[in-house]
Short mmCIF file of C-alpha atoms in Angstrom, two decimals:
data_model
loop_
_atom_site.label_atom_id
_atom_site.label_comp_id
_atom_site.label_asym_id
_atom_site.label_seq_id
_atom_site.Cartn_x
_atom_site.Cartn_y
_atom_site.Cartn_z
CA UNK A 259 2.71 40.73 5.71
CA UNK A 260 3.77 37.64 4.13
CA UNK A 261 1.06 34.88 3.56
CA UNK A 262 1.22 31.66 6.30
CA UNK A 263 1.27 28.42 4.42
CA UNK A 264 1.39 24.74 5.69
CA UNK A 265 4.96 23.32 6.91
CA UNK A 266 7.23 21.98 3.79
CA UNK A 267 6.41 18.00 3.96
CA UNK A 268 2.90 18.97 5.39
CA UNK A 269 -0.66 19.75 3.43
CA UNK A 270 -4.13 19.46 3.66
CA UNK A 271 -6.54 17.59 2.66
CA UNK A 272 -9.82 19.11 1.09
CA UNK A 273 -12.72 17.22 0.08
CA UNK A 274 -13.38 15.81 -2.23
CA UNK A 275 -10.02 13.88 -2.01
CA UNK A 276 -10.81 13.21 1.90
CA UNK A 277 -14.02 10.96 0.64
CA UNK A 278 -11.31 8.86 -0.49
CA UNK A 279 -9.20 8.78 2.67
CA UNK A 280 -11.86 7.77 4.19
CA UNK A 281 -12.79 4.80 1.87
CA UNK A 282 -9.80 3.76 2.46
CA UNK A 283 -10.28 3.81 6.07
CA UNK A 284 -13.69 2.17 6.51
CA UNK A 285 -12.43 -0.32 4.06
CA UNK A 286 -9.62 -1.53 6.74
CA UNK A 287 -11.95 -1.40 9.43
CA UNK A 288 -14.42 -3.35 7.67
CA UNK A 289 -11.63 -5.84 6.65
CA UNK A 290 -9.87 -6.07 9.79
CA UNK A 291 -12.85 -6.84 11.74
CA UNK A 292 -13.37 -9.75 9.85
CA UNK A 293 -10.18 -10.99 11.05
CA UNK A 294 -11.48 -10.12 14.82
CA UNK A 295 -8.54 -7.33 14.93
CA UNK A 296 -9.67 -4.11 17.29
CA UNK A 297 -8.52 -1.20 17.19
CA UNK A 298 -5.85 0.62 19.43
CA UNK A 299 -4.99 4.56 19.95
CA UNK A 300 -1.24 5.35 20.68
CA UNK A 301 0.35 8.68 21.64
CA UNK A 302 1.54 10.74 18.60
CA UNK A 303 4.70 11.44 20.53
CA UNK A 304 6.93 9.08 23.32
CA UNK A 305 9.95 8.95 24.85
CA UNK A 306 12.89 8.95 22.69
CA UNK A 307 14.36 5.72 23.90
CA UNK A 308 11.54 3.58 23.23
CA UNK A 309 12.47 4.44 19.26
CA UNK A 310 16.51 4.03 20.01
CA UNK A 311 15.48 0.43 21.47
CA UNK A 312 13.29 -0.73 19.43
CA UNK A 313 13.69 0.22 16.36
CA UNK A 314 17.71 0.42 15.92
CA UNK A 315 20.21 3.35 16.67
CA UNK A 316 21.58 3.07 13.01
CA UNK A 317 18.76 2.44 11.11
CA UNK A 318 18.17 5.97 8.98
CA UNK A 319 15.12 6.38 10.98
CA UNK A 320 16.79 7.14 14.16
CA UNK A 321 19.56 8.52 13.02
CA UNK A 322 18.53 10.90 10.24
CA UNK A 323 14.72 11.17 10.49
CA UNK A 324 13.06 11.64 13.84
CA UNK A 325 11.81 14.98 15.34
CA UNK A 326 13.29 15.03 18.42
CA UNK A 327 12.98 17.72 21.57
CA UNK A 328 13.93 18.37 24.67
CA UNK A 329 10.73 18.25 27.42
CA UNK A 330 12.31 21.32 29.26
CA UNK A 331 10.82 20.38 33.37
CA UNK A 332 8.38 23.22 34.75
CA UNK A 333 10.10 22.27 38.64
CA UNK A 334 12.94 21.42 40.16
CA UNK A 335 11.49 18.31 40.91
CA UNK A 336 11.34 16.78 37.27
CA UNK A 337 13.75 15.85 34.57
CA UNK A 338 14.07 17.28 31.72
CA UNK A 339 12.87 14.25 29.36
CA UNK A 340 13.53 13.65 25.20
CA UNK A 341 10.45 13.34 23.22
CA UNK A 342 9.72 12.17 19.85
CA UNK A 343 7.40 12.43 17.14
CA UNK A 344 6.57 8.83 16.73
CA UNK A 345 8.34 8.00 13.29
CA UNK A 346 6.12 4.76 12.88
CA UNK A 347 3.75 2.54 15.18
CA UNK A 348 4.98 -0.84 15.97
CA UNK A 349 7.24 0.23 18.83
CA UNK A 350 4.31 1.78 20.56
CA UNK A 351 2.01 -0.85 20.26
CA UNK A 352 4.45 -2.84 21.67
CA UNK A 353 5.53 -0.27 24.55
CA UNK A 354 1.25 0.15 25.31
CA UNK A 355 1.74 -4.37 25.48
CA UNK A 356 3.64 -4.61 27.93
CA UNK A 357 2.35 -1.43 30.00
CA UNK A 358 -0.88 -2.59 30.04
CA UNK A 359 0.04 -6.04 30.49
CA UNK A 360 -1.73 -7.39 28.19
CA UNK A 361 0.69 -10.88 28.58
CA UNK A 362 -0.91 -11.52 31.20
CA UNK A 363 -4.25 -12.41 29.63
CA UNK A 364 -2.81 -15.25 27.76
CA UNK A 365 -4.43 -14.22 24.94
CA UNK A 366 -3.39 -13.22 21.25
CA UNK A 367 -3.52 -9.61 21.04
CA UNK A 368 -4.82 -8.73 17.01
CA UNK A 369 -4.25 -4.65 17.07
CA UNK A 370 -4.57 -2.16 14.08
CA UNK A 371 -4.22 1.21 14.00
CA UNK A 372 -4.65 4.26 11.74
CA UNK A 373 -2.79 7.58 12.16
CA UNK A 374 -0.29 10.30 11.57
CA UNK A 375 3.65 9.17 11.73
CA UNK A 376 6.47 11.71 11.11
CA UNK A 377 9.99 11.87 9.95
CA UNK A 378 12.06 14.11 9.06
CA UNK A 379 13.28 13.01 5.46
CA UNK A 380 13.38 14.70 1.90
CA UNK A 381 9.44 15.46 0.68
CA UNK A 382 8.70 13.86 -2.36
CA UNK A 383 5.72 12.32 -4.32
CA UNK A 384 3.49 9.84 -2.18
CA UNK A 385 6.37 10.57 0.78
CA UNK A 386 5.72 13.75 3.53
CA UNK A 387 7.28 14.73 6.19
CA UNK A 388 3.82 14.13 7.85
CA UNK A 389 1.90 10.85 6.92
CA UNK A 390 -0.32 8.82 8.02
CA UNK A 391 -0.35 5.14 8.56
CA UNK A 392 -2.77 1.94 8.52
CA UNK A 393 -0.99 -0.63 10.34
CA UNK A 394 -1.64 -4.28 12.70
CA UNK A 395 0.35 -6.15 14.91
CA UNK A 396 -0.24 -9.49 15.73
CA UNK A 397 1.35 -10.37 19.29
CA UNK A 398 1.07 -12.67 22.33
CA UNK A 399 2.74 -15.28 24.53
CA UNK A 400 3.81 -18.26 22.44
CA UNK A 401 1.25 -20.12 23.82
CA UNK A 402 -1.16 -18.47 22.39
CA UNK A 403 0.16 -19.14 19.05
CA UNK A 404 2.09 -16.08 18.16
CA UNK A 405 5.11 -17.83 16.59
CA UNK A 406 3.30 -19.99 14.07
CA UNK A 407 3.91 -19.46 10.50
CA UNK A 408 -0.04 -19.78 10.20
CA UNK A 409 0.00 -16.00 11.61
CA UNK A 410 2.17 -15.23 9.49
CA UNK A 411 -0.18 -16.70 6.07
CA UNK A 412 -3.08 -15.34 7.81
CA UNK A 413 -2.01 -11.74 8.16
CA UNK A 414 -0.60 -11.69 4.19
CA UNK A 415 -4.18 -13.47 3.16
CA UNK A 416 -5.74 -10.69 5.35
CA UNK A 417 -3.65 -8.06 3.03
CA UNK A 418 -4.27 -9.20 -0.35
CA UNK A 419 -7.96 -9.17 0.53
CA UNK A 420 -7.84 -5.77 1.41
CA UNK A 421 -5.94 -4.70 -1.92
CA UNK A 422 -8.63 -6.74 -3.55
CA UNK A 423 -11.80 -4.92 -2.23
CA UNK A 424 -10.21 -1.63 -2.13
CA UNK A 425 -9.73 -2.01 -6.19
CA UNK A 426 -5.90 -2.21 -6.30
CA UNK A 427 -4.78 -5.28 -8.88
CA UNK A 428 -1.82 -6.33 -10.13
CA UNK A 429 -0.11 -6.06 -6.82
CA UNK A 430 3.19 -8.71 -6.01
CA UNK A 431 3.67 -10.28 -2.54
CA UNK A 432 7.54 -10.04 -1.70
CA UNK A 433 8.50 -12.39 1.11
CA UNK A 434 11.59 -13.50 2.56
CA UNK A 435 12.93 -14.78 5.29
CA UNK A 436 15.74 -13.27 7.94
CA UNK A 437 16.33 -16.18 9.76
CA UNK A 438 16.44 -15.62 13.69
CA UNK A 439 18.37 -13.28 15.95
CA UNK A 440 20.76 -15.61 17.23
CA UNK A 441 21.92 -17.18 13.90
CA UNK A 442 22.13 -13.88 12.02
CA UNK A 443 25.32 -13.01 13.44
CA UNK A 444 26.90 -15.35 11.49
CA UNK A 445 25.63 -14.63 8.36
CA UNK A 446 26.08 -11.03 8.54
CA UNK A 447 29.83 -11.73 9.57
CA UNK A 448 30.19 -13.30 6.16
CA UNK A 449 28.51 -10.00 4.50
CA UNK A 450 30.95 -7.99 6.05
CA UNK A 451 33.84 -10.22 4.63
CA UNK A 452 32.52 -9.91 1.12
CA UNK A 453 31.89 -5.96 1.59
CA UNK A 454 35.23 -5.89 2.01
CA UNK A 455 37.05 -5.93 -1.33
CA UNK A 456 33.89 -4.07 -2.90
CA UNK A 457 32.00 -1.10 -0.62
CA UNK A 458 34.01 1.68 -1.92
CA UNK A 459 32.39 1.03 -5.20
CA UNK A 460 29.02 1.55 -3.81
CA UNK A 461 26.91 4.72 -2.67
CA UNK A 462 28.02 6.70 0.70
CA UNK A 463 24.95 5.15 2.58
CA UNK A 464 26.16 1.83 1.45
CA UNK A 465 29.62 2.29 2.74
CA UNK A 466 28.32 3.35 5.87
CA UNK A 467 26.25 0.68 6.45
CA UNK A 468 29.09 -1.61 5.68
CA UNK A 469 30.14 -0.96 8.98
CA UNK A 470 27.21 0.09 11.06
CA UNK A 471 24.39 -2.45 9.42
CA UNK A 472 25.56 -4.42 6.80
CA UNK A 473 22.11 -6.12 6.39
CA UNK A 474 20.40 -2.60 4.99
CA UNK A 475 23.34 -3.10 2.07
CA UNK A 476 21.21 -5.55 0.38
CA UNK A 477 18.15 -2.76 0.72
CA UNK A 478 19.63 -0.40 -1.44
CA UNK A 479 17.64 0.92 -3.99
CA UNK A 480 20.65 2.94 -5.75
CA UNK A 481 20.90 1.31 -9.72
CA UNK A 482 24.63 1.34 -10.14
CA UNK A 483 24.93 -0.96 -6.93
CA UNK A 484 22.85 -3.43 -7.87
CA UNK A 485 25.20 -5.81 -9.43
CA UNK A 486 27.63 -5.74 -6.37
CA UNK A 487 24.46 -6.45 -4.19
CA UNK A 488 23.63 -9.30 -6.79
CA UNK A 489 27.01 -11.32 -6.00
CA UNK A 490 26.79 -10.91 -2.12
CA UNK A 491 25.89 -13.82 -0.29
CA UNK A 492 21.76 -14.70 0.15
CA UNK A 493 20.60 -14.87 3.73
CA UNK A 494 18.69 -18.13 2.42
CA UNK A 495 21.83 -20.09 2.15
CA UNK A 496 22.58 -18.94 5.98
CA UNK A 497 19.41 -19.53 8.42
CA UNK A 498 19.22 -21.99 11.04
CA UNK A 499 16.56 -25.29 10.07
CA UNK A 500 14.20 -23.62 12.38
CA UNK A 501 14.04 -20.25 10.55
CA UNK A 502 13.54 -22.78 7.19
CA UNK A 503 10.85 -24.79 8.20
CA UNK A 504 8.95 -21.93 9.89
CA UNK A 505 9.48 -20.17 6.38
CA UNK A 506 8.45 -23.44 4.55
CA UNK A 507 5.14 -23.51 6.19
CA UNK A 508 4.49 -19.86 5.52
CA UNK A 509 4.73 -20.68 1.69
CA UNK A 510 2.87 -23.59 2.35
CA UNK A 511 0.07 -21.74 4.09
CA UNK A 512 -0.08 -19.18 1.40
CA UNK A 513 -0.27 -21.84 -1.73
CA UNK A 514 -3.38 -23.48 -0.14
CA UNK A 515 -5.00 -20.64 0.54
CA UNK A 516 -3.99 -19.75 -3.45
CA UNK A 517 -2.43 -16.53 -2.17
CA UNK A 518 0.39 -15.79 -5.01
CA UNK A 519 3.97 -14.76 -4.00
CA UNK A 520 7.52 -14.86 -4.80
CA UNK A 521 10.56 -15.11 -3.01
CA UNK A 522 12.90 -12.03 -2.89
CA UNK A 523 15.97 -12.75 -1.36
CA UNK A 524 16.91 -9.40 -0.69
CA UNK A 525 13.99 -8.47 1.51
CA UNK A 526 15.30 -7.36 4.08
CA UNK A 527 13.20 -4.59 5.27
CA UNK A 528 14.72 -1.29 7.10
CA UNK A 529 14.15 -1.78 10.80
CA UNK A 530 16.27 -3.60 13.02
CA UNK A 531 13.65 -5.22 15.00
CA UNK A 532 12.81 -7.83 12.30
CA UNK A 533 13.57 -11.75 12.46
CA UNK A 534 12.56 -14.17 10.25
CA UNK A 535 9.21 -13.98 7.81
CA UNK A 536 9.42 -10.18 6.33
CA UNK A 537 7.20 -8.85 3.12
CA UNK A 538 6.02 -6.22 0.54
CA UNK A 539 3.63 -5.78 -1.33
CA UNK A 540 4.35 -3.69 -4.79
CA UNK A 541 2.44 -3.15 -7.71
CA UNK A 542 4.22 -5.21 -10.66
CA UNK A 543 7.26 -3.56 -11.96
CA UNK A 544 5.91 -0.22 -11.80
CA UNK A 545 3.45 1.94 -10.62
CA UNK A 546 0.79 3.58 -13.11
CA UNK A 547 1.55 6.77 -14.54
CA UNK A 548 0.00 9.67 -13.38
CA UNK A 549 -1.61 12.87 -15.98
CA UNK A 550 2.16 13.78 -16.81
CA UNK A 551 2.91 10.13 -17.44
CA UNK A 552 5.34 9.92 -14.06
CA UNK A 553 4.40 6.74 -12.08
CA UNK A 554 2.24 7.88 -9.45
CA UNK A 555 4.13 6.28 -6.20
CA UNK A 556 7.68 8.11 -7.59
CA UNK A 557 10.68 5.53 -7.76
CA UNK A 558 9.74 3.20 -5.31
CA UNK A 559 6.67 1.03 -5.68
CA UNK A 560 5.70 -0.61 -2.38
CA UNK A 561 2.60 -0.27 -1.24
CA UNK A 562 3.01 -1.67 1.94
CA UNK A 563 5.16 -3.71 4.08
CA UNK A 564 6.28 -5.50 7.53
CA UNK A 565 7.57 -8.36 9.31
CA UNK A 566 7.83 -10.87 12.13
CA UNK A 567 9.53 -9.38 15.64
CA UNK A 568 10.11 -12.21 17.60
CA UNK A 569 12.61 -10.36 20.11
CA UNK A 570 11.05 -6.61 20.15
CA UNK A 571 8.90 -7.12 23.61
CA UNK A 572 11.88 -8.29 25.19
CA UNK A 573 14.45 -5.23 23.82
CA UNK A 574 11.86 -2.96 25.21
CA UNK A 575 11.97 -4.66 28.89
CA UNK A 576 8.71 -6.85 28.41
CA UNK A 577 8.21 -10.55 28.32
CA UNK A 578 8.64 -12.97 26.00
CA UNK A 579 6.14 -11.83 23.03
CA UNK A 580 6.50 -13.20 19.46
CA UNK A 581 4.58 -11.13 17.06
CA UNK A 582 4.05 -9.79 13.27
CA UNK A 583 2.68 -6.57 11.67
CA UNK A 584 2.67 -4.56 8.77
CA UNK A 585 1.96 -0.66 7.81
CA UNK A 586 0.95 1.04 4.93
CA UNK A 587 1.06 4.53 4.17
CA UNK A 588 -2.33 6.00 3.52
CA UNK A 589 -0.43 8.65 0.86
CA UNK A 590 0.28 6.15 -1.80
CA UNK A 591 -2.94 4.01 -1.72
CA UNK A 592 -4.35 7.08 -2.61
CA UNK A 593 -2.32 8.00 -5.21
CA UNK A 594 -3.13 4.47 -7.25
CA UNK A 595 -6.79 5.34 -6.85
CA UNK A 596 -7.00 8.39 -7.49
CA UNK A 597 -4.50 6.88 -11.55
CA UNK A 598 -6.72 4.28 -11.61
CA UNK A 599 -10.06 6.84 -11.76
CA UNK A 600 -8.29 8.90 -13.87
CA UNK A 601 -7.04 5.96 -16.58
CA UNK A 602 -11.08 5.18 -16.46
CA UNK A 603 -12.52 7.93 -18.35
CA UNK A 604 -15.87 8.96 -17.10
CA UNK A 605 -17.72 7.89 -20.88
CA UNK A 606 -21.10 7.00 -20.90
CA UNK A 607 -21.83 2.96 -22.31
CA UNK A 608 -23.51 4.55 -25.10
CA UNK A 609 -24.60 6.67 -27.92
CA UNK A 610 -28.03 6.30 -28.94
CA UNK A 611 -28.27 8.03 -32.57
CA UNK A 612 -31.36 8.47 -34.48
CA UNK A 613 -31.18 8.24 -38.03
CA UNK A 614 -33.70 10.53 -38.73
CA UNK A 615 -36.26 12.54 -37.09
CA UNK A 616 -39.20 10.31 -37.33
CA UNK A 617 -36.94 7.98 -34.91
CA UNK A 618 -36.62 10.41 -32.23
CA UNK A 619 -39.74 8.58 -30.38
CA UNK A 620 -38.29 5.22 -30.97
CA UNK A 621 -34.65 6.39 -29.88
CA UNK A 622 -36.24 7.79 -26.21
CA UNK A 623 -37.83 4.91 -25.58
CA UNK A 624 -34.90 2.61 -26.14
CA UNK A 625 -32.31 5.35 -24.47
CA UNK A 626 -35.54 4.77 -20.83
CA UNK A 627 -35.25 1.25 -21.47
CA UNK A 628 -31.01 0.90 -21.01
CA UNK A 629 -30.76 3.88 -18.33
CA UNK A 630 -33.68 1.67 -16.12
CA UNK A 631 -31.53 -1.33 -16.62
CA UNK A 632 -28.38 0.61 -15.03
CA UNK A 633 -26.84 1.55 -18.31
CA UNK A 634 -25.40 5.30 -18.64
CA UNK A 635 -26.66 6.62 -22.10
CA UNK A 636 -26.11 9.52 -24.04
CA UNK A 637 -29.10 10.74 -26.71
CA UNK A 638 -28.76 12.31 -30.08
CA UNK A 639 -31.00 13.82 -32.06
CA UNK A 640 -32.53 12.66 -35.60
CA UNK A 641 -31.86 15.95 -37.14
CA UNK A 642 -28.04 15.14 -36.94
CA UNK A 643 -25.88 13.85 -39.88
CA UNK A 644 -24.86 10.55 -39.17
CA UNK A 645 -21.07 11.78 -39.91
CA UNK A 646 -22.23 14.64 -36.63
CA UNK A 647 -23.69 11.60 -34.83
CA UNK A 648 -20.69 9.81 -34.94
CA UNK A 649 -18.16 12.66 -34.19
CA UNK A 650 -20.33 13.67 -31.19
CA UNK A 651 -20.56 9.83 -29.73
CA UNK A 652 -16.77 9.35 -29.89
CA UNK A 653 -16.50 12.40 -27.52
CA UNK A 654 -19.20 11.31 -24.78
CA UNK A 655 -19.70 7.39 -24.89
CA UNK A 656 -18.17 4.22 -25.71
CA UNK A 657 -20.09 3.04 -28.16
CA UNK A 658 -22.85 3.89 -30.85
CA UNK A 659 -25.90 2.62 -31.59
CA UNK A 660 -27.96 3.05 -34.84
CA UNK A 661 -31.39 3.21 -34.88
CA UNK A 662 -33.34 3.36 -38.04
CA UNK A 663 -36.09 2.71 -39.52
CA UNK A 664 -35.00 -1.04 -40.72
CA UNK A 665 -33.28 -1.42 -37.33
CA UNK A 666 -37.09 -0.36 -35.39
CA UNK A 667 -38.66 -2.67 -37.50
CA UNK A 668 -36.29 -6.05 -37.36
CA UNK A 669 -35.30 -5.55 -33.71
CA UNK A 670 -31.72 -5.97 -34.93
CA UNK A 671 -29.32 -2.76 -33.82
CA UNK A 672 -25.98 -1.88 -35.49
CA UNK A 673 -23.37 -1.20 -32.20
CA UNK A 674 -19.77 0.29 -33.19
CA UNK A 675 -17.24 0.11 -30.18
CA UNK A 676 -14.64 3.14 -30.30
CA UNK A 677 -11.86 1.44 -28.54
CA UNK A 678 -11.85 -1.87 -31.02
CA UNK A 679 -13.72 -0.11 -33.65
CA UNK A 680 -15.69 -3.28 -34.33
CA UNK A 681 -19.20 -3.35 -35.53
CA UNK A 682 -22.04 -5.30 -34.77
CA UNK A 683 -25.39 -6.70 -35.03
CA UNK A 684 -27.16 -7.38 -32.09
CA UNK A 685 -30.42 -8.45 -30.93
CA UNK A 686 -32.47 -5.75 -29.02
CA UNK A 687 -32.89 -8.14 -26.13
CA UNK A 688 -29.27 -8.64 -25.69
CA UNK A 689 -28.43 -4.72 -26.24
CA UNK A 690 -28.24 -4.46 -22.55
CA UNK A 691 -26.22 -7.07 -21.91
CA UNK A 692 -23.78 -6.14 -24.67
CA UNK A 693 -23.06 -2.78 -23.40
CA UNK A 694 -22.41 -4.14 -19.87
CA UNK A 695 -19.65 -6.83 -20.96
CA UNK A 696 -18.31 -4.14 -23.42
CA UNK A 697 -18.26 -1.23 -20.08
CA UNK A 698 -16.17 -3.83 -17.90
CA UNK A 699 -13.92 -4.37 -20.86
CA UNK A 700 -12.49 -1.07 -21.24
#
């Protein structure tokens, strides 16, 4: 009998990786709080048609990626019904906003959620076929503030101060704007014109796209089109004044609140659902490399991403709802932890090394002094050769201290750092300090 593993796309997750997850986890709750979001629970499966609304019938999503089944009825009396694994979050939210009728309360409705999300697309690494998803959504009644470009600021502040305390730096903030549903016809009529004389150059998805979604063109990630993409014309030169000032005062927003950002032209994002402010956030030009020296997140870098949906309430049946969100996949935020642990060896701040026996004493006493001032130390042993001493300090710690019989005496310690190899004299009442800078350094 053959052996049952877990689904291709699938796997589990065994401590003590799932001490992680859930770092991860408690840090968005403890961040979105602050920000007065709460959270909401969604089905992990709807009705077909809420995706094919909402979300676009020629995005790759719907029509390459969804798990999608027939609800065969149990009586005569019911319909057979098409289900879906939801493939990501934002068109439930917005399907459990207008059910609920949450409108109604005039209020801004601040939602996150965390989860499991499926599609059906080629497993690779950071990307399953199962995955799960921290995500918000920011929506109301205009009149309670839901277009504003200050949501907009707010929610990208609210993200970089979640990479912040969760450890990841060096992260970019993409943003761009779409410009608005009803001026976007326009510009993408002009796209099409210049596809023209130049989309059978490009990939198969691109030259599909030409004609189904011309927008996702300037998405593609494939290296030979790039310069094509780079002469097609920029959605900036084609929104409405609206869509520019609401996109001015986003920037504007973000530079007083000393949130750092470029503009990316070609952020466009993947859904159809999206109008006017839409972001990423990647980490600089590449991700770190993993123990094989691979980038951890694969080809792509994002981290996370979203955008404003001014019109999705209304494509779904609801009222008039303005809103923004965002979702990040779980997968990858663990991956740059888990290279960032592993690029930080586990070395202790330091070697103490007698230099002789008769300095054993002295050594323990100054090895209990560091270690009760928070300081991870390794001990030698006087009856070691200093060449030993050294060899067995560059294994174990990042630094070496020598303690004689003139240094016991004086006060005055000789340090060596491994990664700089520079060496010191330092006062014994700065040792402490000295080790700390030189651990935060490295």
């Amino acid at each position: 009998m053959s052996t049952l593993k877990a689904v291709r796309g699938t796997r589990d997750l065994l401590p003590p990786e799932t001490a992680l997850w859930n770092r991860i986890e408690a840090t968005a709750r403890a961040v979105f709080a602050r920000y007065n979001f709460g959270e909401i629970r969604t089905p992990i499966f709807e009705d077909t048609a809420l995706f094919a609304r909402g979300v676009g019938e020629e995005t790759d999503i719907v029509s390459k990626e969804m798990y999608t089944w027939e609800d065969r009825a149990r009586a005569q009396s019911e319909k057979t019904q098409s289900l879906t694994l939801r493939p990501e979050n934002t068109a439930g939210v917005v399907r459990a906003y207008i059910e609920h009728k949450l409108g109604e309360t005039g209020q801004l409705q601040k939602l996150y959620y965390i989860g499991p999300q499926f599609r059906r697309e080629r497993p690779q690494r950071g990307r399953y076929r199962q995955f799960s998803q921290i995500g918000a959504e920011v929506i109301g009644p205009a009149s309670a503030g839901s277009e504003s470009p200050l949501r907009d600021a707010e929610v990208l502040e609210m993200l970089a101060s979640f990479l912040d305390e969760l450890g990841i730096t060096g992260w970019t903030l993409k943003i761009n704007s779409v410009g608005s549903s009803s001026a976007r016809p326009a510009y993408i009529a002009k796209l099409r014109e210049a596809l023209k004389p130049v989309v059978s150059q490009m990939c198969e998805d691109c030259q599909r796209r030409a004609e189904t979604n011309p927008l996702r063109v300037l998405d593609c990630k494939v290296p030979a089109d790039q310069p094509i993409i780079e002469t097609l014309p920029k959605i900036a030169d084609s929104l409405d004044d609206a869509s520019k000032a609401h996109f001015a005062a986003v920037c504007a927003a973000l530079d007083q609140a000393g949130v750092p950002y470029t503009q990316d032209h070609r952020m466009v994002r993947g859904l159809d659902y999206y109008t006017r402010t839409t972001f990423e956030f990647t980490h600089g030009g590449q991700s770190p490399p993993d123990a094989t020296g691979a980038p951890v997140l694969g080809a792509q870098n994002a981290l996370l991403g979203g955008g404003r949906y001014d019109g999705l309430s209304e494509a779904l049946g609801g009222p008039k709802a303005p809103g923004i969100g965002f979702a990040m996949g779980e997968d990858r935020l663990v991956l740059m932890l888990q290279a960032k642990a592993a690029s930080q060896t586990d070395l202790a701040d330091a070697y103490i090394a007698p230099l002789g026996e008769a300095q054993n004493p002295a050594a323990l006493e100054l090895a209990r002094e560091l270690r009760r001032g928070g300081l991870r130390i390794e001990l030698g042993d006087g009856s070691f050769r200093l060449k030993k001493s050294f060899e067995a300090a560059d294994k174990v710690a990042r630094a070496i201290v020598l303690l004689g019989e003139d240094e016991v005496q004086s006060g005055i310690l000789t340090i060596k750092e491994f990664a700089s190899g520079v060496q010191s004299k330092v006062a014994r009442a700065d040792l402490a300090s000295t080790l700390s800078a030189a651990s935060t350094t490295t």
